[in-house]
CSV table of C-alpha atoms and ligand atoms in Angstrom, one decimal:
chain,number,residue,atom,x,y,z
A,543,UNK,CA,6.4,11.4,-16.8
A,544,UNK,CA,3.3,13.0,-15.4
A,545,UNK,CA,2.3,16.6,-16.2
A,546,UNK,CA,0.3,18.4,-13.6
A,547,UNK,CA,-2.1,20.8,-15.3
A,548,UNK,CA,-3.0,24.3,-14.1
A,549,UNK,CA,-6.2,24.5,-12.1
A,550,UNK,CA,-9.4,25.3,-14.0
A,551,UNK,CA,-8.2,24.3,-17.4
A,552,UNK,CA,-11.1,23.8,-19.9
A,553,UNK,CA,-11.5,20.8,-22.2
A,554,UNK,CA,-10.2,22.7,-25.2
A,555,UNK,CA,-7.0,23.8,-23.4
A,556,UNK,CA,-6.4,20.2,-22.2
A,557,UNK,CA,-6.7,18.8,-25.7
A,558,UNK,CA,-4.3,21.6,-26.9
A,559,UNK,CA,-1.8,20.2,-24.4
A,560,UNK,CA,-2.3,16.7,-25.8
A,561,UNK,CA,-1.8,18.1,-29.4
A,562,UNK,CA,1.5,19.7,-28.3
A,563,UNK,CA,2.6,16.4,-26.9
A,564,UNK,CA,1.7,14.6,-30.1
A,565,UNK,CA,4.0,17.1,-32.0
A,566,UNK,CA,6.8,15.9,-29.7
A,567,UNK,CA,5.9,12.3,-30.7
A,568,UNK,CA,4.4,11.5,-27.3
A,569,UNK,CA,1.1,10.1,-26.3
A,570,UNK,CA,-0.6,11.5,-23.3
A,571,UNK,CA,-3.4,10.1,-21.2
A,572,UNK,CA,-5.6,12.4,-19.3
A,573,UNK,CA,-6.1,11.4,-15.6
A,574,UNK,CA,-8.2,13.0,-12.9
A,575,UNK,CA,-7.0,13.0,-9.3
A,576,UNK,CA,-9.8,14.9,-7.4
A,577,UNK,CA,-9.6,18.5,-8.4
A,578,UNK,CA,-6.2,17.9,-10.1
A,579,UNK,CA,-5.9,17.1,-13.8
A,580,UNK,CA,-2.9,15.1,-14.9
A,581,UNK,CA,-1.5,13.8,-18.1
A,582,UNK,CA,0.5,10.6,-18.0
A,583,UNK,CA,3.1,10.1,-20.8
A,584,UNK,CA,3.9,6.5,-21.3
A,585,UNK,CA,6.9,6.9,-23.5
A,586,UNK,CA,10.4,7.2,-22.0
A,587,UNK,CA,11.1,11.0,-21.6
A,588,UNK,CA,14.2,10.6,-19.4
A,589,UNK,CA,16.4,12.3,-21.9
A,590,UNK,CA,14.1,15.2,-22.6
A,591,UNK,CA,14.5,18.5,-20.7
A,592,UNK,CA,11.6,19.3,-18.4
A,593,UNK,CA,11.2,22.8,-19.8
A,594,UNK,CA,10.0,21.2,-23.1
A,595,UNK,CA,6.9,20.4,-21.1
A,596,UNK,CA,6.6,23.3,-18.6
A,597,UNK,CA,6.6,25.8,-21.5
A,598,UNK,CA,3.4,24.2,-22.9
A,599,UNK,CA,0.5,26.5,-22.0
A,600,UNK,CA,-1.6,25.0,-19.2
A,601,UNK,CA,1.2,22.8,-17.7
A,602,UNK,CA,2.0,23.7,-14.1
A,603,UNK,CA,4.8,21.2,-13.4
A,604,UNK,CA,6.2,17.9,-14.3
A,605,UNK,CA,6.7,14.8,-12.1
A,606,UNK,CA,9.5,12.6,-13.4
A,607,UNK,CA,8.3,9.1,-12.9
A,608,UNK,CA,10.9,6.4,-12.4
A,609,UNK,CA,8.5,4.3,-10.5
A,610,UNK,CA,5.0,3.0,-11.3
A,611,UNK,CA,3.5,4.6,-8.3
A,612,UNK,CA,4.2,8.3,-8.5
A,613,UNK,CA,1.4,9.7,-6.5
A,614,UNK,CA,2.3,7.7,-3.4
A,615,UNK,CA,5.6,9.7,-3.4
A,616,UNK,CA,4.1,13.0,-4.0
A,617,UNK,CA,1.5,13.6,-1.3
A,618,UNK,CA,1.5,14.7,2.3
A,619,UNK,CA,4.1,13.3,4.7
A,620,UNK,CA,3.1,10.3,6.8
A,621,UNK,CA,3.1,12.4,9.9
A,622,UNK,CA,0.8,15.0,8.3
A,623,UNK,CA,-1.7,12.3,7.3
A,624,UNK,CA,-1.7,10.8,10.7
A,625,UNK,CA,-2.2,14.1,12.4
A,626,UNK,CA,-5.2,14.9,10.0
A,627,UNK,CA,-6.9,11.6,10.6
A,628,UNK,CA,-6.0,10.6,14.2
A,629,UNK,CA,-5.0,14.0,15.7
A,630,UNK,CA,-1.8,12.3,16.9
A,631,UNK,CA,1.9,11.8,16.0
A,632,UNK,CA,3.2,8.5,14.9
A,633,UNK,CA,3.1,5.8,16.2
A,634,UNK,CA,-0.6,5.4,16.1
A,635,UNK,CA,-2.4,2.4,17.4
A,636,UNK,CA,-5.6,1.1,15.9
A,637,UNK,CA,-7.2,-1.6,18.1
A,638,UNK,CA,-10.4,-3.5,18.6
A,639,UNK,CA,-12.1,-6.9,18.1
A,640,UNK,CA,-11.7,-8.8,14.9
A,641,UNK,CA,-15.6,-8.8,14.6
A,642,UNK,CA,-18.1,-6.6,16.4
A,643,UNK,CA,-19.9,-9.1,18.5
A,644,UNK,CA,-22.5,-7.1,20.6
A,645,UNK,CA,-23.1,-3.5,21.5
A,646,UNK,CA,-22.3,-4.0,25.2
A,647,UNK,CA,-19.0,-5.9,24.7
A,648,UNK,CA,-17.9,-3.3,22.1
A,649,UNK,CA,-18.7,-0.4,24.4
A,650,UNK,CA,-16.8,-2.0,27.3
A,651,UNK,CA,-13.8,-2.8,25.1
A,652,UNK,CA,-13.7,0.6,23.4
A,653,UNK,CA,-13.5,2.3,26.8
A,654,UNK,CA,-10.6,0.0,27.8
A,655,UNK,CA,-8.8,0.6,24.5
A,656,UNK,CA,-9.2,4.3,24.9
A,657,UNK,CA,-7.7,4.0,28.5
A,658,UNK,CA,-4.7,2.2,27.0
A,659,UNK,CA,-4.0,5.2,24.8
A,660,UNK,CA,-5.1,3.7,21.4
A,661,UNK,CA,-5.9,6.3,18.7
A,662,UNK,CA,-8.7,4.5,16.9
A,663,UNK,CA,-11.3,1.8,17.3
A,664,UNK,CA,-11.4,-0.9,14.7
A,665,UNK,CA,-13.9,-3.7,14.4
A,666,UNK,CA,-15.3,-5.7,11.6
A,667,UNK,CA,-19.0,-5.4,10.7
A,668,UNK,CA,-18.7,-7.0,7.3
A,669,UNK,CA,-16.3,-9.8,7.6
A,670,UNK,CA,-14.6,-11.5,4.7
A,671,UNK,CA,-14.4,-15.1,5.8
A,672,UNK,CA,-12.5,-17.9,4.1
A,673,UNK,CA,-15.3,-20.3,4.8
A,674,UNK,CA,-18.9,-19.2,3.9
A,675,UNK,CA,-20.1,-21.1,7.0
A,676,UNK,CA,-18.2,-18.8,9.4
A,677,UNK,CA,-19.6,-15.8,11.2
A,678,UNK,CA,-19.6,-12.9,8.6
A,679,UNK,CA,-20.3,-10.0,10.9
A,680,UNK,CA,-23.3,-8.1,12.2
A,681,UNK,CA,-23.5,-5.8,9.2
A,682,UNK,CA,-25.3,-2.5,9.6
A,683,UNK,CA,-26.0,-3.2,13.3
A,684,UNK,CA,-22.3,-3.7,13.8
A,685,UNK,CA,-21.6,-0.3,12.2
A,686,UNK,CA,-24.2,1.4,14.4
A,687,UNK,CA,-22.5,-0.1,17.5
A,688,UNK,CA,-19.2,1.2,16.3
A,689,UNK,CA,-20.5,4.7,15.8
A,690,UNK,CA,-22.0,4.6,19.3
A,691,UNK,CA,-18.7,3.5,20.8
A,692,UNK,CA,-17.0,6.3,18.9
A,693,UNK,CA,-19.4,8.9,20.2
A,694,UNK,CA,-18.8,7.7,23.8
A,695,UNK,CA,-15.0,7.4,23.6
A,696,UNK,CA,-14.2,10.0,20.9
A,697,UNK,CA,-12.1,7.4,19.0
A,698,UNK,CA,-12.4,7.4,15.2
A,699,UNK,CA,-13.8,4.2,13.7
A,700,UNK,CA,-11.9,2.0,11.2
A,701,UNK,CA,-14.0,-0.7,9.6
A,702,UNK,CA,-13.9,-2.8,6.4
A,703,UNK,CA,-16.1,-2.6,3.4
A,704,UNK,CA,-16.3,-5.4,0.9
A,705,UNK,CA,-18.1,-3.9,-2.0
A,706,UNK,CA,-18.9,-0.5,-3.6
A,707,UNK,CA,-22.6,-0.8,-2.3
A,708,UNK,CA,-21.4,-1.1,1.3
A,709,UNK,CA,-19.5,2.2,1.0
A,710,UNK,CA,-22.7,4.1,0.9
A,711,UNK,CA,-24.3,2.1,3.7
A,712,UNK,CA,-21.3,2.5,5.9
A,713,UNK,CA,-20.4,6.1,5.1
A,714,UNK,CA,-22.1,7.8,8.0
A,715,UNK,CA,-20.7,5.3,10.6
A,716,UNK,CA,-17.1,5.0,9.6
A,717,UNK,CA,-14.2,7.4,9.8
A,718,UNK,CA,-11.7,5.3,7.9
A,719,UNK,CA,-12.6,2.7,5.3
A,720,UNK,CA,-10.6,-0.5,5.5
A,721,UNK,CA,-9.9,-2.4,2.3
A,722,UNK,CA,-8.9,-5.9,3.4
A,723,UNK,CA,-6.2,-8.1,1.9
A,724,UNK,CA,-8.7,-10.1,-0.1
A,725,UNK,CA,-9.8,-6.9,-1.9
A,726,UNK,CA,-6.5,-5.2,-2.6
A,727,UNK,CA,-6.8,-6.3,-6.2
A,728,UNK,CA,-10.5,-5.2,-6.5
A,729,UNK,CA,-9.8,-2.1,-8.6
A,730,UNK,CA,-13.4,-1.0,-8.9
A,731,UNK,CA,-13.7,-1.0,-5.2
A,732,UNK,CA,-10.4,0.9,-4.9
A,733,UNK,CA,-11.7,3.6,-7.3
A,734,UNK,CA,-15.0,3.8,-5.4
A,735,UNK,CA,-13.5,4.1,-2.0
A,736,UNK,CA,-11.1,6.7,-3.5
A,737,UNK,CA,-14.1,8.8,-4.6
A,738,UNK,CA,-15.9,8.4,-1.2
A,739,UNK,CA,-13.9,11.3,0.3
A,740,UNK,CA,-12.9,9.5,3.6
A,741,UNK,CA,-9.5,8.2,4.6
A,742,UNK,CA,-8.7,4.6,3.5
A,743,UNK,CA,-6.6,1.9,5.2
A,744,UNK,CA,-5.4,-0.4,2.5
A,745,UNK,CA,-4.1,-3.8,3.5
A,746,UNK,CA,-1.6,-5.7,1.5
A,747,UNK,CA,-2.9,-8.8,-0.3
A,748,UNK,CA,-1.4,-12.0,1.0
A,749,UNK,CA,0.5,-12.6,-2.2
A,750,UNK,CA,1.1,-9.0,-3.4
A,751,UNK,CA,4.5,-7.6,-4.2
A,752,UNK,CA,5.4,-4.2,-2.8
A,753,UNK,CA,4.9,-2.7,-6.2
A,754,UNK,CA,1.4,-4.2,-6.6
A,755,UNK,CA,0.6,-2.9,-3.1
A,756,UNK,CA,1.7,0.6,-4.0
A,757,UNK,CA,-0.1,0.5,-7.4
A,758,UNK,CA,-3.3,-0.5,-5.6
A,759,UNK,CA,-2.8,2.6,-3.4
A,760,UNK,CA,-2.4,4.7,-6.7
A,761,UNK,CA,-5.9,3.7,-7.7
A,762,UNK,CA,-7.2,5.4,-4.6
A,763,UNK,CA,-4.9,8.4,-4.8
A,764,UNK,CA,-5.8,9.0,-8.4
A,765,UNK,CA,-9.4,9.7,-7.4
A,766,UNK,CA,-8.1,12.6,-5.4
A,767,UNK,CA,-8.1,10.9,-2.0
A,768,UNK,CA,-4.8,11.8,-0.4
A,769,UNK,CA,-5.4,10.1,2.9
A,770,UNK,CA,-4.3,6.5,2.2
A,771,UNK,CA,-2.8,4.4,5.0
A,772,UNK,CA,-1.0,1.3,4.0
A,773,UNK,CA,-1.1,-1.8,6.2
A,774,UNK,CA,1.4,-4.6,6.1
A,775,UNK,CA,-0.4,-7.7,7.4
A,776,UNK,CA,1.9,-10.5,6.4
A,777,UNK,CA,2.3,-12.5,3.3
A,778,UNK,CA,1.8,-16.2,2.5
A,779,UNK,CA,5.0,-18.2,2.4
A,780,UNK,CA,6.0,-21.8,2.9
A,781,UNK,CA,6.0,-21.3,6.7
A,782,UNK,CA,3.1,-23.0,8.5
A,783,UNK,CA,3.9,-22.3,12.1
A,784,UNK,CA,2.6,-18.8,11.8
A,785,UNK,CA,-0.5,-17.7,10.0
A,786,UNK,CA,1.4,-15.5,7.7
A,787,UNK,CA,5.0,-14.2,7.4
A,788,UNK,CA,5.1,-10.6,8.6
A,789,UNK,CA,7.2,-8.9,5.9
A,790,UNK,CA,9.0,-6.1,7.7
A,791,UNK,CA,11.2,-5.7,4.6
A,792,UNK,CA,8.2,-4.1,3.0
A,793,UNK,CA,7.9,-1.5,5.7
A,794,UNK,CA,11.6,-0.5,5.6
A,795,UNK,CA,11.3,-0.3,1.8
A,796,UNK,CA,8.1,1.6,1.6
A,797,UNK,CA,9.5,4.2,4.1
A,798,UNK,CA,12.2,4.8,1.5
A,799,UNK,CA,10.1,4.8,-1.7
A,800,UNK,CA,6.8,6.3,-0.7
A,801,UNK,CA,5.5,9.1,1.5
A,802,UNK,CA,2.4,7.2,2.5
A,803,UNK,CA,2.0,6.2,6.1
A,804,UNK,CA,2.4,2.5,6.8
A,805,UNK,CA,0.9,0.6,9.7
A,806,UNK,CA,1.7,-3.0,10.7
A,807,UNK,CA,-0.8,-5.6,11.7
A,808,UNK,CA,1.1,-8.2,13.8
A,809,UNK,CA,-2.2,-10.0,14.6
A,810,UNK,CA,-2.9,-11.3,11.1
A,811,UNK,CA,0.9,-11.2,10.4
A,812,UNK,CA,1.5,-13.9,13.0
A,813,UNK,CA,-1.9,-15.4,13.9
A,814,UNK,CA,-0.5,-15.9,17.4
A,815,UNK,CA,-1.3,-13.7,20.4
A,816,UNK,CA,2.1,-14.7,22.0
A,817,UNK,CA,4.0,-13.1,19.1
A,818,UNK,CA,2.1,-9.9,18.8
A,819,UNK,CA,4.1,-7.9,21.3
A,820,UNK,CA,7.5,-8.9,20.0
A,821,UNK,CA,6.5,-8.2,16.4
A,822,UNK,CA,5.0,-4.9,17.4
A,823,UNK,CA,8.4,-3.9,18.8
A,824,UNK,CA,10.0,-5.0,15.6
A,825,UNK,CA,7.5,-3.1,13.4
A,826,UNK,CA,8.1,0.2,15.2
A,827,UNK,CA,11.8,-0.3,15.3
A,828,UNK,CA,11.9,-0.8,11.5
A,829,UNK,CA,10.0,2.5,10.9
A,830,UNK,CA,6.3,1.6,10.9
A,831,UNK,CA,4.0,4.6,11.6
A,832,UNK,CA,1.7,2.6,13.7
A,833,UNK,CA,0.0,-0.7,14.5
A,834,UNK,CA,-3.3,-2.4,14.0
A,835,UNK,CA,-3.9,-4.9,16.7
A,836,UNK,CA,-6.8,-7.2,17.4
A,837,UNK,CA,-7.9,-6.9,21.0
A,838,UNK,CA,-10.6,-8.6,23.0
A,839,UNK,CA,-11.6,-8.6,26.6
A,840,UNK,CA,-11.6,-12.4,26.6
A,841,UNK,CA,-9.5,-13.4,23.7
A,842,UNK,CA,-10.3,-17.1,23.9
A,843,UNK,CA,-14.0,-16.2,23.6
A,844,UNK,CA,-13.5,-14.1,20.5
A,845,UNK,CA,-15.9,-15.2,17.8
A,846,UNK,CA,-13.3,-14.8,15.0
A,847,UNK,CA,-9.5,-14.9,15.1
A,848,UNK,CA,-9.4,-16.0,18.8
A,849,UNK,CA,-5.8,-17.3,18.5
A,850,UNK,CA,-4.4,-13.9,17.7
A,851,UNK,CA,-6.4,-11.5,19.9
A,852,UNK,CA,-4.6,-9.9,22.9
A,853,UNK,CA,-6.1,-8.4,26.1
A,854,UNK,CA,-6.3,-4.7,26.8
A,855,UNK,CA,-3.5,-5.1,29.4
A,856,UNK,CA,-1.2,-6.5,26.7
A,857,UNK,CA,-2.3,-3.7,24.4
A,858,UNK,CA,-1.4,-1.1,27.0
A,859,UNK,CA,2.2,-2.5,27.3
A,860,UNK,CA,2.6,-2.5,23.6
A,861,UNK,CA,1.5,1.1,23.3
A,862,UNK,CA,3.9,2.2,26.0
A,863,UNK,CA,6.8,0.3,24.4
A,864,UNK,CA,6.0,1.5,20.9
A,865,UNK,CA,6.1,5.2,22.0
A,866,UNK,CA,9.4,4.6,23.8
A,867,UNK,CA,10.9,2.9,20.8
A,868,UNK,CA,9.8,5.6,18.4
A,869,UNK,CA,11.1,8.3,20.8
A,870,UNK,CA,14.5,6.5,20.9
A,871,UNK,CA,14.6,6.4,17.1
A,872,UNK,CA,13.7,10.0,16.8
A,873,UNK,CA,16.5,11.0,19.3
A,874,UNK,CA,18.9,9.0,17.3
A,875,UNK,CA,17.9,10.5,14.0
A,876,UNK,CA,18.0,14.0,15.4
A,877,UNK,CA,21.4,13.4,16.9
A,878,UNK,CA,23.1,11.6,14.1
A,879,UNK,CA,21.2,12.6,11.0
A,880,UNK,CA,21.6,9.0,9.8
A,881,UNK,CA,18.9,6.5,8.9
A,882,UNK,CA,16.8,6.1,12.1
A,883,UNK,CA,17.0,2.3,12.4
A,884,UNK,CA,20.8,2.0,12.2
A,885,UNK,CA,21.7,2.7,15.8
A,886,UNK,CA,18.9,2.0,18.2
A,887,UNK,CA,21.4,0.6,20.7
A,888,UNK,CA,23.2,4.0,20.8
A,889,UNK,CA,19.9,5.8,21.5
A,890,UNK,CA,18.5,3.7,24.2
A,891,UNK,CA,20.6,4.9,27.2
A,892,UNK,CA,19.4,8.5,26.6
A,893,UNK,CA,15.9,7.5,25.6
A,894,UNK,CA,13.0,7.1,28.0
A,895,UNK,CA,13.6,3.9,30.0
A,896,UNK,CA,11.9,0.9,28.6
A,897,UNK,CA,12.1,-2.5,30.2
A,898,UNK,CA,12.0,-5.1,27.5
A,899,UNK,CA,12.0,-8.6,29.0
B,1079,PEP,C1,-9.1,-7.9,9.2
B,1079,PEP,O1,-8.3,-7.0,9.3
B,1079,PEP,O2,-10.0,-8.2,10.0
B,1079,PEP,C2,-8.8,-8.9,8.1
B,1079,PEP,C3,-9.8,-9.7,7.7
B,1079,PEP,O3,-7.5,-8.9,7.7
B,1079,PEP,P1,-6.9,-9.2,6.3
B,1079,PEP,O4,-7.7,-8.5,5.3
B,1079,PEP,O5,-5.5,-8.6,6.5
B,1079,PEP,O6,-6.9,-10.7,6.1
B,1080,MN,MN1,-9.3,-10.7,12.1
């Protein structure tokens, strides 16, 4: 159980709450989530009435925790977070090159992406590369190019940071900090980015369970940062024909057990440009709040991840289809009040016409 304490409680009152808990035989741990002060009780309290806690002076309310990721259930709705950060309704599309390559190519691509209807520009300036001999990004110059492209297009910038030191360096150039798959388990980085006060896009580690993924998000939320976007980017399985296995189970599950928005990255999820459109459709159909797609004016010339980059024209089709699929699902839900994904076929005749080859 988590106790949410009243605002403005002093140290003495907080320790009085801990004393009262001790009298009930419980051990409380004080947590800070931004302005909020919380107490986590590790013992099983499921048989105890909640008024035993709410009558303690200084306790505002209780959160019964039957999962290990309570804050991810508690916050804003996915749609509210998306509106705050992207000024749009789901599905949002975040697009851009795997790596920022030059200022001129980025400016050109950003304008094309904007024309396609994307909601944010994403490009890597600090690139985590499996091989230390591969291109590892333009660093600060890359960030400056992103900020310039953002000022020209009005698109917010999403970019990855790899270490706590880079958060400070990148702060003024980035609107949303990306934490990549390789750093999902880097708890100090998660805490730091939680404290930074900007939205965070957290990618699932390639071997993380859904619970580990949500617990990683809890680290950020506990620092008082409510604007966390999850991103499913595929997991490592025995399959070798695709770069990863895009786990859409996780999306359907997370939509049930968490209020956090979840985006899907079909680029890293498949590693194949010819599968990106199909898996984008599947992602939106199973409830994803948006997509993260690697896009390049000349995909085959992309310095990194050339096999999975798509062209702006392909991006444009994906955005149109995604909105139509989402609209169809919304119509279905409004009409039937049943889970949105159960009867897409019913919805399509009355939904905006989409031609899906
Ligand atoms: C990326 O988004 O550029 C990236 C490196 O992806 P991931 O962290 O999912 O491997
Ligand atoms: Mn990439």
